[in-house]
mmCIF file with all atom_site columns, C-alpha atoms in Angstrom:
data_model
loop_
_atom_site.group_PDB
_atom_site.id
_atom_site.type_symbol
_atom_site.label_atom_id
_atom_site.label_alt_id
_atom_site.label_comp_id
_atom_site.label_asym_id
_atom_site.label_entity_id
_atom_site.label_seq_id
_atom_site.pdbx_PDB_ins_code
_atom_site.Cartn_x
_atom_site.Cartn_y
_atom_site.Cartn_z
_atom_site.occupancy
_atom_site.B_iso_or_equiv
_atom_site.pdbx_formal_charge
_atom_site.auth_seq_id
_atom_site.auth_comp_id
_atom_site.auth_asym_id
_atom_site.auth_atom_id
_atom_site.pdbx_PDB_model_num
ATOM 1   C CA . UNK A 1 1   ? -35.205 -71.395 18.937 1.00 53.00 ? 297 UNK A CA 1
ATOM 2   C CA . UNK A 1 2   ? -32.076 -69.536 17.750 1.00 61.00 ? 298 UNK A CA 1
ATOM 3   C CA . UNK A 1 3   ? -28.795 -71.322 17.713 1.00 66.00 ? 299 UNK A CA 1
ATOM 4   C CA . UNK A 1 4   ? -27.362 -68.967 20.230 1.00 73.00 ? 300 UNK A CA 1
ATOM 5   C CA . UNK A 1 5   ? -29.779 -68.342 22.405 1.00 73.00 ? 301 UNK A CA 1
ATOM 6   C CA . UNK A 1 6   ? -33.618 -69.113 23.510 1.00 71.00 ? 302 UNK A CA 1
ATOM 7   C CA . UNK A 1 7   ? -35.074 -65.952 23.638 1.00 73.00 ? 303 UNK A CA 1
ATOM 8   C CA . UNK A 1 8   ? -36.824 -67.283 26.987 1.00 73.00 ? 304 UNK A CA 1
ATOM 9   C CA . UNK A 1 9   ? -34.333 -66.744 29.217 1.00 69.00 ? 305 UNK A CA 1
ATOM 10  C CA . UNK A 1 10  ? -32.596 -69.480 31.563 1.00 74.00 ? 306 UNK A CA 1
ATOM 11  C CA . UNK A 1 11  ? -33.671 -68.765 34.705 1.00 80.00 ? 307 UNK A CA 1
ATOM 12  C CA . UNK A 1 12  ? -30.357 -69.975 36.443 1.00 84.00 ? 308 UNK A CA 1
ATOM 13  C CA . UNK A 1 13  ? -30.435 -73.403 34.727 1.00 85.00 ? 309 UNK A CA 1
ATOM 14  C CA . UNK A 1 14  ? -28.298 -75.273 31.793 1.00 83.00 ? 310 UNK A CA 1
ATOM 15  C CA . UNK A 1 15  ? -29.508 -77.648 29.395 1.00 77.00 ? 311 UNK A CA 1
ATOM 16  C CA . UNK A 1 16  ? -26.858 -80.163 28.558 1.00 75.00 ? 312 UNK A CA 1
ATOM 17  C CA . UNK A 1 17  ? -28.398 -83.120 26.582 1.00 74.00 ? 313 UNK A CA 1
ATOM 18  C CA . UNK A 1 18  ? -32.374 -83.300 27.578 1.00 78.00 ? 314 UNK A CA 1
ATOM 19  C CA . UNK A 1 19  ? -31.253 -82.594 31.301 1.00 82.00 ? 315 UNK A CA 1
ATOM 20  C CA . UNK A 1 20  ? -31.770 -79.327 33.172 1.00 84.00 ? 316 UNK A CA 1
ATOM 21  C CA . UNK A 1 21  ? -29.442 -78.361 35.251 1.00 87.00 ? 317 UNK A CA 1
ATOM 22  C CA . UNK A 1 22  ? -28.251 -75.776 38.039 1.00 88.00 ? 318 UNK A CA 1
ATOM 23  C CA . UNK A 1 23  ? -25.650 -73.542 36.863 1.00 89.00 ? 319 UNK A CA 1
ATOM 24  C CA . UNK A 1 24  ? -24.996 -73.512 39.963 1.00 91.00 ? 320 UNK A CA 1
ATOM 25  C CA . UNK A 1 25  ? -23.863 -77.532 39.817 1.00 91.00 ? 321 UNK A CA 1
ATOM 26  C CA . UNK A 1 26  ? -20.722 -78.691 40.886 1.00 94.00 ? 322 UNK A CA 1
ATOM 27  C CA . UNK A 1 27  ? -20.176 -80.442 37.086 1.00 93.00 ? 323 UNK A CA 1
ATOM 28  C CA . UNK A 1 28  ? -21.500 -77.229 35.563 1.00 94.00 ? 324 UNK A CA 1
ATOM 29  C CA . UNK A 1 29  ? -19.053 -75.445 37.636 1.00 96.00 ? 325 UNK A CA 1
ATOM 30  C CA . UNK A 1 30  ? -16.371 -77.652 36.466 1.00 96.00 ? 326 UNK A CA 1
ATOM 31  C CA . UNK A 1 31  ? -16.981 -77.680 32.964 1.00 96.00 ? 327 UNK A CA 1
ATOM 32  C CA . UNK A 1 32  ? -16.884 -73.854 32.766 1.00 96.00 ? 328 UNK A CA 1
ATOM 33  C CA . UNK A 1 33  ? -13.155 -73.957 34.628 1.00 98.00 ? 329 UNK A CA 1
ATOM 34  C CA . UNK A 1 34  ? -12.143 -76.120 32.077 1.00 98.00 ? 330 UNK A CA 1
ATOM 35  C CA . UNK A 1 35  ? -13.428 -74.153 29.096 1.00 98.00 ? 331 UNK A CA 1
ATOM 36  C CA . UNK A 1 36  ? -11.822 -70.471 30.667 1.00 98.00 ? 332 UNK A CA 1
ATOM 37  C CA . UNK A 1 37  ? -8.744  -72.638 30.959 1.00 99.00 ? 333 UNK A CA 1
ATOM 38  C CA . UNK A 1 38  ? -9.262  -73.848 27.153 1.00 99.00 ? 334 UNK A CA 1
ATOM 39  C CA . UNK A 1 39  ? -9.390  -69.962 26.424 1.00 98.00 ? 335 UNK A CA 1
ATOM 40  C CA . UNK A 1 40  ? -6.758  -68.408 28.625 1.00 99.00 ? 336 UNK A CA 1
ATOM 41  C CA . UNK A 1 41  ? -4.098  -70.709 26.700 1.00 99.00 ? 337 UNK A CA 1
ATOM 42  C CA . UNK A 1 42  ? -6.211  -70.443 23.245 1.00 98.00 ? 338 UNK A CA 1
ATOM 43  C CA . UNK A 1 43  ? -5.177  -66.357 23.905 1.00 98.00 ? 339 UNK A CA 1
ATOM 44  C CA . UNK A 1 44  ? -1.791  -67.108 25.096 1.00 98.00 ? 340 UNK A CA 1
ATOM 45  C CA . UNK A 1 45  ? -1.214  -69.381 22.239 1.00 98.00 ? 341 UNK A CA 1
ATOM 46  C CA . UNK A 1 46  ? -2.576  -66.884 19.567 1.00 98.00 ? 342 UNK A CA 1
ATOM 47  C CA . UNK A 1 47  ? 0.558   -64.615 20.650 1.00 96.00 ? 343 UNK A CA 1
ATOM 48  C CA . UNK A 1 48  ? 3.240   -67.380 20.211 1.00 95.00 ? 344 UNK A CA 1
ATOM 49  C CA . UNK A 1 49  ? 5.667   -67.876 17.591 1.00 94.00 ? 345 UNK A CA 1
ATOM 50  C CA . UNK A 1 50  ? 7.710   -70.894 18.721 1.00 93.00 ? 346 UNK A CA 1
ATOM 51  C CA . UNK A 1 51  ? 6.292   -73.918 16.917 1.00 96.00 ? 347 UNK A CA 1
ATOM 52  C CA . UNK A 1 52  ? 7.030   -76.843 19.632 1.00 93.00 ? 348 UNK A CA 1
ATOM 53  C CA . UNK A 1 53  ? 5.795   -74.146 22.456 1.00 94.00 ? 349 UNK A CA 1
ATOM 54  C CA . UNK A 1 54  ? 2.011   -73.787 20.324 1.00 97.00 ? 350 UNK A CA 1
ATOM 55  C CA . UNK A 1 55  ? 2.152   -77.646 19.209 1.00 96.00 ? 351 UNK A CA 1
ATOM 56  C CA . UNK A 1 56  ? 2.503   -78.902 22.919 1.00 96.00 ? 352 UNK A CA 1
ATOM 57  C CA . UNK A 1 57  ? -0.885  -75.818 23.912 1.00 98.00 ? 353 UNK A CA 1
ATOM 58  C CA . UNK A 1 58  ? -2.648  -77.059 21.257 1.00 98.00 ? 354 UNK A CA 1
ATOM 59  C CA . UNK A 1 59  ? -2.296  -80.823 22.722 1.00 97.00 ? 355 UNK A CA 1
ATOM 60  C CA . UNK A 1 60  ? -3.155  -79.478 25.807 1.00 98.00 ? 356 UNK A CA 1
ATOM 61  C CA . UNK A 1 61  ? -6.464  -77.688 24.623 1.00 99.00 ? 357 UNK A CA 1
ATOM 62  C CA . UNK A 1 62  ? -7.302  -81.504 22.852 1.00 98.00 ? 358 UNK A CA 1
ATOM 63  C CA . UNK A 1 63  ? -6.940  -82.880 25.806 1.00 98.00 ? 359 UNK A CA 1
ATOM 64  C CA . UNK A 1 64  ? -9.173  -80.693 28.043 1.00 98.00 ? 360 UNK A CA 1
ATOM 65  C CA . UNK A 1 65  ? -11.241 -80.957 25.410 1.00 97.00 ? 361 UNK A CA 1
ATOM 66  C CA . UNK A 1 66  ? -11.211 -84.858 26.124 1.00 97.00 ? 362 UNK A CA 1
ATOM 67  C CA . UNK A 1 67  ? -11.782 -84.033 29.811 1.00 97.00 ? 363 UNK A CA 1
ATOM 68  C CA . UNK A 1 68  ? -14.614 -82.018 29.318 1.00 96.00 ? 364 UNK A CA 1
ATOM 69  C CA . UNK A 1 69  ? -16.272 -84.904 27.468 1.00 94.00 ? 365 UNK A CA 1
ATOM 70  C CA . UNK A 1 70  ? -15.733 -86.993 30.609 1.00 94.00 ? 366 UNK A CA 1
ATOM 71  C CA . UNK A 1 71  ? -17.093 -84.717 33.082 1.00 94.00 ? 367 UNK A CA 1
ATOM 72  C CA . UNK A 1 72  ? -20.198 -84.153 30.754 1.00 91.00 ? 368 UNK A CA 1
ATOM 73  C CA . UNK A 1 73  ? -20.841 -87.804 30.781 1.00 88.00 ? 369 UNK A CA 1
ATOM 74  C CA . UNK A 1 74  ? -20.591 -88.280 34.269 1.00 87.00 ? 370 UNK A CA 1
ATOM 75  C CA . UNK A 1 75  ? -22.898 -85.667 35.021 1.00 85.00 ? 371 UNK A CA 1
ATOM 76  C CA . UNK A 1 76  ? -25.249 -86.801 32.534 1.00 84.00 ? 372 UNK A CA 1
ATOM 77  C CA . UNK A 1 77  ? -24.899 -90.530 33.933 1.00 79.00 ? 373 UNK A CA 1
ATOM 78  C CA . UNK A 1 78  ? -23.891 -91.729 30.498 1.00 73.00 ? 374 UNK A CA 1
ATOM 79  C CA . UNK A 1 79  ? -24.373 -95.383 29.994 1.00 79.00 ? 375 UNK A CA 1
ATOM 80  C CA . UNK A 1 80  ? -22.006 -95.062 26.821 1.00 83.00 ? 376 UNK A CA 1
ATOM 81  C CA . UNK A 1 81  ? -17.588 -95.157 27.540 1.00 84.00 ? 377 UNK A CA 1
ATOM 82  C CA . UNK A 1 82  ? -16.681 -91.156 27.553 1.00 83.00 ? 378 UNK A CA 1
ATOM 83  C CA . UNK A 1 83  ? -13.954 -90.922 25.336 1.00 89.00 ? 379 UNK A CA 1
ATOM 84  C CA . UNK A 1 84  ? -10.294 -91.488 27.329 1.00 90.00 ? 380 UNK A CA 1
ATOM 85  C CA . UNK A 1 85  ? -7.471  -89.674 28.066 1.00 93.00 ? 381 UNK A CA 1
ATOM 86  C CA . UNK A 1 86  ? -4.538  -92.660 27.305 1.00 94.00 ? 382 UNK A CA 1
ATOM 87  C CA . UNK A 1 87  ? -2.039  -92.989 30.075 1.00 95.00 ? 383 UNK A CA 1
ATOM 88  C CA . UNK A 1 88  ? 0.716   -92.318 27.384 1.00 96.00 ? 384 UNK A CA 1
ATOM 89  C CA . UNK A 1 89  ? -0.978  -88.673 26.914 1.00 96.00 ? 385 UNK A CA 1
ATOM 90  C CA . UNK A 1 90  ? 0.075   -88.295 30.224 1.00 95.00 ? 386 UNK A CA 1
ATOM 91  C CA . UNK A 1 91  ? 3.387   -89.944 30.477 1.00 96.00 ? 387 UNK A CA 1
ATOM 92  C CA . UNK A 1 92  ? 3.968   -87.329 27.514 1.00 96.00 ? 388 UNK A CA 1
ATOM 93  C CA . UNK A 1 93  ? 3.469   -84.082 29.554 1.00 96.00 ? 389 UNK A CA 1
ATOM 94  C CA . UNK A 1 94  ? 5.414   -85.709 32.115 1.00 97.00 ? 390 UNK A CA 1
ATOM 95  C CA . UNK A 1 95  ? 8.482   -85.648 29.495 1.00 97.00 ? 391 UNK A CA 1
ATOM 96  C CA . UNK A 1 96  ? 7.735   -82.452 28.588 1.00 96.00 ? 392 UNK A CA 1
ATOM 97  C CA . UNK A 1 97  ? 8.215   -81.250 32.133 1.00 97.00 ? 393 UNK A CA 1
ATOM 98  C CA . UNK A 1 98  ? 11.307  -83.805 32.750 1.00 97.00 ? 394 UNK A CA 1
ATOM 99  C CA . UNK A 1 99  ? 13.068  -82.416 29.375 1.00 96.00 ? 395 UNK A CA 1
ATOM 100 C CA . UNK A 1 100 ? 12.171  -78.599 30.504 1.00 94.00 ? 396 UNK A CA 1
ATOM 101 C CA . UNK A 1 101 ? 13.510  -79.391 34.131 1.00 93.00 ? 397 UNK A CA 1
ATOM 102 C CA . UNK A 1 102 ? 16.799  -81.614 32.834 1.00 94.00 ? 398 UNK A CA 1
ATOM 103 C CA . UNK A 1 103 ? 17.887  -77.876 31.289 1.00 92.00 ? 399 UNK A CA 1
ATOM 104 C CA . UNK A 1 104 ? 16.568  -75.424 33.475 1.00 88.00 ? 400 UNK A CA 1
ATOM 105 C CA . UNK A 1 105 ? 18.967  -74.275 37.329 1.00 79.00 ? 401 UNK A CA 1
ATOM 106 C CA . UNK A 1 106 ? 16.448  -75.763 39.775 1.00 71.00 ? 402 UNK A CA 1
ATOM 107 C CA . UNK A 1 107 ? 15.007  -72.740 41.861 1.00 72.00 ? 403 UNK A CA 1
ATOM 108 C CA . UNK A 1 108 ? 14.722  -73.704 45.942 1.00 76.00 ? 404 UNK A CA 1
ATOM 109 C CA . UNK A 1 109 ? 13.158  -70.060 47.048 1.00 79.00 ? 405 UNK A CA 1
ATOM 110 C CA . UNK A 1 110 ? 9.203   -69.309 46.173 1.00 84.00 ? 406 UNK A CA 1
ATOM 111 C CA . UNK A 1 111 ? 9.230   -67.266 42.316 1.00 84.00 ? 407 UNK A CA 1
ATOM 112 C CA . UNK A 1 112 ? 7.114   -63.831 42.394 1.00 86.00 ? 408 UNK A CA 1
ATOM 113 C CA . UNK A 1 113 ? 5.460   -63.893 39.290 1.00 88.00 ? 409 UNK A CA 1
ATOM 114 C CA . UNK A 1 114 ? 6.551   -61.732 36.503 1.00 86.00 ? 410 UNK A CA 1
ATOM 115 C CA . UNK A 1 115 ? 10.312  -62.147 34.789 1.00 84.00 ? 411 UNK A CA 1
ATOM 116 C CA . UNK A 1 116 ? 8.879   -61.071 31.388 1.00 90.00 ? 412 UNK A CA 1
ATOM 117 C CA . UNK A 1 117 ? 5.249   -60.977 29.779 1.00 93.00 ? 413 UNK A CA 1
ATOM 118 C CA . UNK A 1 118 ? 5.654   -64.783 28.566 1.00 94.00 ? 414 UNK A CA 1
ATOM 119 C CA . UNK A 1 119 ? 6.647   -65.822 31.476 1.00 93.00 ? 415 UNK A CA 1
ATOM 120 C CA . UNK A 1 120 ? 3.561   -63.909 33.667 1.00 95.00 ? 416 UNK A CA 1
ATOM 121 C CA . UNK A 1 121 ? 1.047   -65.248 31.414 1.00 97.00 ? 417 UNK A CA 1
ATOM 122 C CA . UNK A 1 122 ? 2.681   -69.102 31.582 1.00 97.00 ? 418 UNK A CA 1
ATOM 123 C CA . UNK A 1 123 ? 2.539   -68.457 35.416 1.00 96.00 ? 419 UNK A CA 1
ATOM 124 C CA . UNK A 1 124 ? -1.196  -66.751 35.126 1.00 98.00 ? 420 UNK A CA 1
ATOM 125 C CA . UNK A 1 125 ? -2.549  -69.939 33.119 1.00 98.00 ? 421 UNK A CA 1
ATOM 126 C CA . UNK A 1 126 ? -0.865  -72.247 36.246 1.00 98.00 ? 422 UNK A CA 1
ATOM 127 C CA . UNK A 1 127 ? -2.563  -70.738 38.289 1.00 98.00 ? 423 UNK A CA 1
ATOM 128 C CA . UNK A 1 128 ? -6.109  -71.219 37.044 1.00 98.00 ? 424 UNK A CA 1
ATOM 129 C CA . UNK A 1 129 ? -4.886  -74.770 36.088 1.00 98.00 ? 425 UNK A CA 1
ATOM 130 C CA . UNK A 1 130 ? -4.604  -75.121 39.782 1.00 98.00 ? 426 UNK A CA 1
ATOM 131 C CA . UNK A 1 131 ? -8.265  -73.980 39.917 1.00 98.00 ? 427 UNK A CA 1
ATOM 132 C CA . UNK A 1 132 ? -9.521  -76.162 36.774 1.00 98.00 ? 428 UNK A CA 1
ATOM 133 C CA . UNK A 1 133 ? -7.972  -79.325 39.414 1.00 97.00 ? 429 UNK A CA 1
ATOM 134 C CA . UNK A 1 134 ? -9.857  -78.058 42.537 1.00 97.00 ? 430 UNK A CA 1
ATOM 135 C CA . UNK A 1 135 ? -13.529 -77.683 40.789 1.00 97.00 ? 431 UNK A CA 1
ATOM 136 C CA . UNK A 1 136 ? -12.453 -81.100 39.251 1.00 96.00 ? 432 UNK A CA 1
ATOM 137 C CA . UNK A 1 137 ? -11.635 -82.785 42.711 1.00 95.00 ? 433 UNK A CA 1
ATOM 138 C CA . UNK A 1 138 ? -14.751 -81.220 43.942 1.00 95.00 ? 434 UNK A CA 1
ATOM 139 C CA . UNK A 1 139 ? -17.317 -83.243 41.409 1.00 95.00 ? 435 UNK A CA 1
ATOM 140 C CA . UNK A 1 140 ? -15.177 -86.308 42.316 1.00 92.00 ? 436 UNK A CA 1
ATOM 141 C CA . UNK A 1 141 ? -14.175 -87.538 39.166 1.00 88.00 ? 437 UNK A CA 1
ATOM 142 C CA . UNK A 1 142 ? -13.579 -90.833 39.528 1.00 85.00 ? 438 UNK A CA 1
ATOM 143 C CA . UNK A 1 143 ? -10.438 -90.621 36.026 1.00 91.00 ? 439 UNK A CA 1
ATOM 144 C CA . UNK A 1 144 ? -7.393  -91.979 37.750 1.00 93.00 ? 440 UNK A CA 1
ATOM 145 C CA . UNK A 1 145 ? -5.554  -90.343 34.633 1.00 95.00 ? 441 UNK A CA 1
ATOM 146 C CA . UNK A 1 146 ? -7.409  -87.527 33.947 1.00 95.00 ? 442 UNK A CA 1
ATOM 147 C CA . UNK A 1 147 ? -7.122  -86.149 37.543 1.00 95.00 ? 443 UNK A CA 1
ATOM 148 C CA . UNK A 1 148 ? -3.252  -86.995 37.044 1.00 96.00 ? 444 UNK A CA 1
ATOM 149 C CA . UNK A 1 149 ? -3.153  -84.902 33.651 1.00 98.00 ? 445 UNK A CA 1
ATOM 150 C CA . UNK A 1 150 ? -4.690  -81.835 35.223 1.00 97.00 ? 446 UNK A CA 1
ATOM 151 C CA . UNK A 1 151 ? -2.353  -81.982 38.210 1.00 97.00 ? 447 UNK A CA 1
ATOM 152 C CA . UNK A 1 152 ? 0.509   -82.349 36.099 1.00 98.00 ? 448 UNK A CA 1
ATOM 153 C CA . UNK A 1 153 ? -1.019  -78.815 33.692 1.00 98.00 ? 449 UNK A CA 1
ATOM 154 C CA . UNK A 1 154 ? 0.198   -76.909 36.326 1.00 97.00 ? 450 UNK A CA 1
ATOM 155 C CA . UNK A 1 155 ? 3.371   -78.470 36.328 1.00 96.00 ? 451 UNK A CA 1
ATOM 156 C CA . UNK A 1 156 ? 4.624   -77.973 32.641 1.00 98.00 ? 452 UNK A CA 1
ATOM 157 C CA . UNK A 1 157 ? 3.013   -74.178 33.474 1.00 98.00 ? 453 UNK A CA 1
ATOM 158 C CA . UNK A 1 158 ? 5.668   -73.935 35.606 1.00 95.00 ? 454 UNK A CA 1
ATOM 159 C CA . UNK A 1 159 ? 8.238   -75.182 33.810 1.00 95.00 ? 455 UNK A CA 1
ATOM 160 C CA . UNK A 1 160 ? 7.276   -73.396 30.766 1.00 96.00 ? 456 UNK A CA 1
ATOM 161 C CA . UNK A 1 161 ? 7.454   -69.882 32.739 1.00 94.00 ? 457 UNK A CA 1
ATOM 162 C CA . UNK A 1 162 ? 11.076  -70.968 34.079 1.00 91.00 ? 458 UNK A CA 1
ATOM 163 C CA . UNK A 1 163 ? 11.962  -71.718 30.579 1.00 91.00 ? 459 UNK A CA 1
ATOM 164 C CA . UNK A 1 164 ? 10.670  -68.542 29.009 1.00 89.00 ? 460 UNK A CA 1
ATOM 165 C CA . UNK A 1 165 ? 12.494  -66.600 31.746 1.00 83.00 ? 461 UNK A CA 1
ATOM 166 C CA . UNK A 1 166 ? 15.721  -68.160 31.602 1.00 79.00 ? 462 UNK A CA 1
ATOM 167 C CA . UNK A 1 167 ? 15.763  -68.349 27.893 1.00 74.00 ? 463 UNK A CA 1
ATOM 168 C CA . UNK A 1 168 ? 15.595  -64.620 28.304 1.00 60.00 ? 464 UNK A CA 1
ATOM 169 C CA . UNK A 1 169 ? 18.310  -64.469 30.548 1.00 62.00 ? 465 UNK A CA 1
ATOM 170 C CA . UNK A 1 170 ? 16.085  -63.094 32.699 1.00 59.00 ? 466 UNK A CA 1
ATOM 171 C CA . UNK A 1 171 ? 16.071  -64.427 36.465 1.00 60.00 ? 467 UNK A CA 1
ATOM 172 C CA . UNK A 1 172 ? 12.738  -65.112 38.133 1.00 60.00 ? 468 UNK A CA 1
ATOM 173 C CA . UNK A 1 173 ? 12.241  -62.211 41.116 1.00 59.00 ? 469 UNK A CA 1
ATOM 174 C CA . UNK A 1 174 ? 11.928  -64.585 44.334 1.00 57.00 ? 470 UNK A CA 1
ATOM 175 C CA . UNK A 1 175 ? 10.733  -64.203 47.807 1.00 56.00 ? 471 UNK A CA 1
ATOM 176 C CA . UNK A 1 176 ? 12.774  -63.810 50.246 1.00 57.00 ? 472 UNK A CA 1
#
Protein backbone atom coordinates (compact mmCIF):
# COMPACT_ATOMS: atom_id res chain seq x y z
CA UNK A 1 0.00 0.00 0.00
CA UNK A 2 1.34 3.48 -0.88
CA UNK A 3 1.63 6.05 1.81
CA UNK A 4 -0.84 8.27 0.10
CA UNK A 5 -3.18 6.28 -1.13
CA UNK A 6 -4.51 2.45 -1.51
CA UNK A 7 -4.80 2.03 -4.96
CA UNK A 8 -8.23 0.14 -4.08
CA UNK A 9 -10.30 2.80 -3.75
CA UNK A 10 -12.47 3.75 -0.53
CA UNK A 11 -15.69 3.12 -1.40
CA UNK A 12 -17.19 6.00 0.82
CA UNK A 13 -15.40 4.79 3.99
CA UNK A 14 -12.30 6.10 6.30
CA UNK A 15 -9.93 4.10 8.10
CA UNK A 16 -8.87 5.81 11.26
CA UNK A 17 -6.93 3.34 13.53
CA UNK A 18 -8.17 -0.44 12.55
CA UNK A 19 -11.83 1.04 12.36
CA UNK A 20 -13.81 1.64 9.17
CA UNK A 21 -15.75 4.26 9.04
CA UNK A 22 -18.51 6.33 7.04
CA UNK A 23 -17.22 9.42 5.65
CA UNK A 24 -20.27 10.22 5.95
CA UNK A 25 -19.97 10.07 10.11
CA UNK A 26 -20.80 12.77 12.20
CA UNK A 27 -16.94 12.55 13.88
CA UNK A 28 -15.58 12.18 10.36
CA UNK A 29 -17.53 15.16 9.48
CA UNK A 30 -16.14 16.98 12.34
CA UNK A 31 -12.68 16.20 12.05
CA UNK A 32 -12.57 17.44 8.42
CA UNK A 33 -14.18 21.06 9.72
CA UNK A 34 -11.52 21.23 11.98
CA UNK A 35 -8.67 20.44 9.60
CA UNK A 36 -10.22 23.17 6.64
CA UNK A 37 -10.27 25.46 9.64
CA UNK A 38 -6.47 24.39 10.48
CA UNK A 39 -5.84 25.40 6.71
CA UNK A 40 -7.90 28.50 6.11
CA UNK A 41 -5.76 30.23 9.03
CA UNK A 42 -2.46 28.11 8.00
CA UNK A 43 -3.14 30.37 4.44
CA UNK A 44 -4.09 33.43 6.23
CA UNK A 45 -1.16 33.13 8.45
CA UNK A 46 1.37 32.45 5.55
CA UNK A 47 0.44 36.17 4.38
CA UNK A 48 1.11 37.86 7.80
CA UNK A 49 3.89 39.88 8.90
CA UNK A 50 2.96 40.97 12.43
CA UNK A 51 4.74 38.61 14.81
CA UNK A 52 2.14 38.57 17.93
CA UNK A 53 -0.81 38.37 15.11
CA UNK A 54 1.06 34.76 13.54
CA UNK A 55 2.27 33.66 17.21
CA UNK A 56 -1.38 33.82 18.67
CA UNK A 57 -2.66 31.59 14.75
CA UNK A 58 -0.10 29.39 15.29
CA UNK A 59 -1.45 28.66 19.04
CA UNK A 60 -4.61 28.42 17.63
CA UNK A 61 -3.69 25.75 14.88
CA UNK A 62 -1.89 23.70 18.19
CA UNK A 63 -4.78 23.79 19.73
CA UNK A 64 -7.21 22.45 17.07
CA UNK A 65 -4.71 20.26 16.59
CA UNK A 66 -5.33 19.14 20.34
CA UNK A 67 -9.06 19.05 19.54
CA UNK A 68 -8.80 16.94 16.74
CA UNK A 69 -6.99 14.39 18.92
CA UNK A 70 -10.05 14.44 21.20
CA UNK A 71 -12.65 13.97 18.72
CA UNK A 72 -10.54 11.06 17.15
CA UNK A 73 -10.53 9.34 20.44
CA UNK A 74 -13.98 9.62 21.11
CA UNK A 75 -14.94 8.26 17.96
CA UNK A 76 -12.58 5.55 18.23
CA UNK A 77 -13.87 4.83 21.94
CA UNK A 78 -10.35 5.23 23.25
CA UNK A 79 -9.80 3.64 26.57
CA UNK A 80 -6.49 5.82 26.84
CA UNK A 81 -6.92 10.03 28.29
CA UNK A 82 -6.97 12.11 24.75
CA UNK A 83 -4.58 14.65 25.26
CA UNK A 84 -6.32 18.07 26.98
CA UNK A 85 -6.92 21.35 26.14
CA UNK A 86 -5.90 23.19 29.83
CA UNK A 87 -8.50 25.62 31.01
CA UNK A 88 -5.65 28.30 31.09
CA UNK A 89 -5.37 27.77 27.09
CA UNK A 90 -8.62 29.06 27.18
CA UNK A 91 -8.62 31.73 29.76
CA UNK A 92 -5.68 32.91 27.32
CA UNK A 93 -7.82 33.53 24.16
CA UNK A 94 -10.22 35.03 26.40
CA UNK A 95 -7.41 37.82 27.16
CA UNK A 96 -6.62 38.03 23.85
CA UNK A 97 -10.16 39.05 23.00
CA UNK A 98 -10.52 41.25 26.39
CA UNK A 99 -7.07 43.16 25.46
CA UNK A 100 -8.34 43.52 21.60
CA UNK A 101 -11.85 44.76 22.90
CA UNK A 102 -10.30 47.14 25.96
CA UNK A 103 -8.77 49.22 22.66
CA UNK A 104 -11.09 48.83 20.02
CA UNK A 105 -14.80 51.67 19.80
CA UNK A 106 -17.37 48.96 20.56
CA UNK A 107 -19.61 48.62 17.33
CA UNK A 108 -23.68 48.28 18.33
CA UNK A 109 -24.97 47.95 14.43
CA UNK A 110 -24.37 44.37 12.49
CA UNK A 111 -20.56 44.80 10.40
CA UNK A 112 -20.85 43.83 6.49
CA UNK A 113 -17.86 42.07 5.92
CA UNK A 114 -15.06 43.61 4.08
CA UNK A 115 -13.10 46.97 5.54
CA UNK A 116 -9.82 45.75 3.94
CA UNK A 117 -8.45 42.24 2.70
CA UNK A 118 -7.13 41.40 6.39
CA UNK A 119 -9.95 42.19 7.80
CA UNK A 120 -12.37 39.96 5.14
CA UNK A 121 -10.26 37.03 5.57
CA UNK A 122 -10.23 37.43 9.74
CA UNK A 123 -14.08 37.70 9.23
CA UNK A 124 -14.07 34.65 6.47
CA UNK A 125 -12.08 32.29 9.02
CA UNK A 126 -15.04 33.36 11.85
CA UNK A 127 -17.22 32.31 9.99
CA UNK A 128 -16.20 28.72 9.33
CA UNK A 129 -15.09 28.76 13.04
CA UNK A 130 -18.75 29.12 13.61
CA UNK A 131 -19.14 25.99 11.43
CA UNK A 132 -16.04 23.97 13.00
CA UNK A 133 -18.50 24.62 16.59
CA UNK A 134 -21.77 23.38 14.94
CA UNK A 135 -20.27 19.91 13.41
CA UNK A 136 -18.59 19.81 16.92
CA UNK A 137 -21.95 20.27 18.92
CA UNK A 138 -23.41 17.85 16.54
CA UNK A 139 -21.01 14.66 17.59
CA UNK A 140 -21.71 15.81 21.19
CA UNK A 141 -18.47 16.22 22.53
CA UNK A 142 -18.72 15.81 25.87
CA UNK A 143 -15.03 18.67 26.47
CA UNK A 144 -16.52 21.25 28.75
CA UNK A 145 -13.33 23.33 27.62
CA UNK A 146 -12.83 22.38 24.35
CA UNK A 147 -16.43 23.26 23.27
CA UNK A 148 -15.66 26.66 25.22
CA UNK A 149 -12.32 27.21 23.12
CA UNK A 150 -14.05 26.76 19.80
CA UNK A 151 -16.88 29.10 20.76
CA UNK A 152 -14.58 31.60 21.89
CA UNK A 153 -12.36 31.08 17.96
CA UNK A 154 -14.95 32.96 16.62
CA UNK A 155 -14.71 35.51 19.06
CA UNK A 156 -10.97 36.65 18.82
CA UNK A 157 -11.99 36.31 14.75
CA UNK A 158 -13.95 39.03 15.40
CA UNK A 159 -11.96 41.00 17.29
CA UNK A 160 -9.03 40.46 15.18
CA UNK A 161 -11.06 41.80 11.96
CA UNK A 162 -12.14 44.99 14.14
CA UNK A 163 -8.58 45.41 14.98
CA UNK A 164 -7.16 45.06 11.50
CA UNK A 165 -9.82 47.53 10.31
CA UNK A 166 -9.44 50.12 12.77
CA UNK A 167 -5.73 49.90 12.81
CA UNK A 168 -6.23 50.90 9.22
CA UNK A 169 -8.30 53.65 9.98
CA UNK A 170 -10.62 52.06 8.09
CA UNK A 171 -14.35 51.85 9.51
CA UNK A 172 -16.21 48.56 9.23
CA UNK A 173 -19.28 49.13 6.44
CA UNK A 174 -22.46 48.29 8.74
CA UNK A 175 -26.01 47.46 8.15
CA UNK A 176 -28.32 49.65 8.49
Amino acid sequence: MGLFYTKKGDKGFSHVGKIKISKLDHHIEALGQLDELNCLIGVFKSEQKDKALKTTLHRVQENLFIIQAIVAYKMLREKRIPPQLEESTLRSIESVIDEIESKLKVERKFIIPGTNPTSAWLDYIRAKSRTTERALLRIKLKNPTANAYMNRLSSLFFALARQVGQKGRESSPRYK
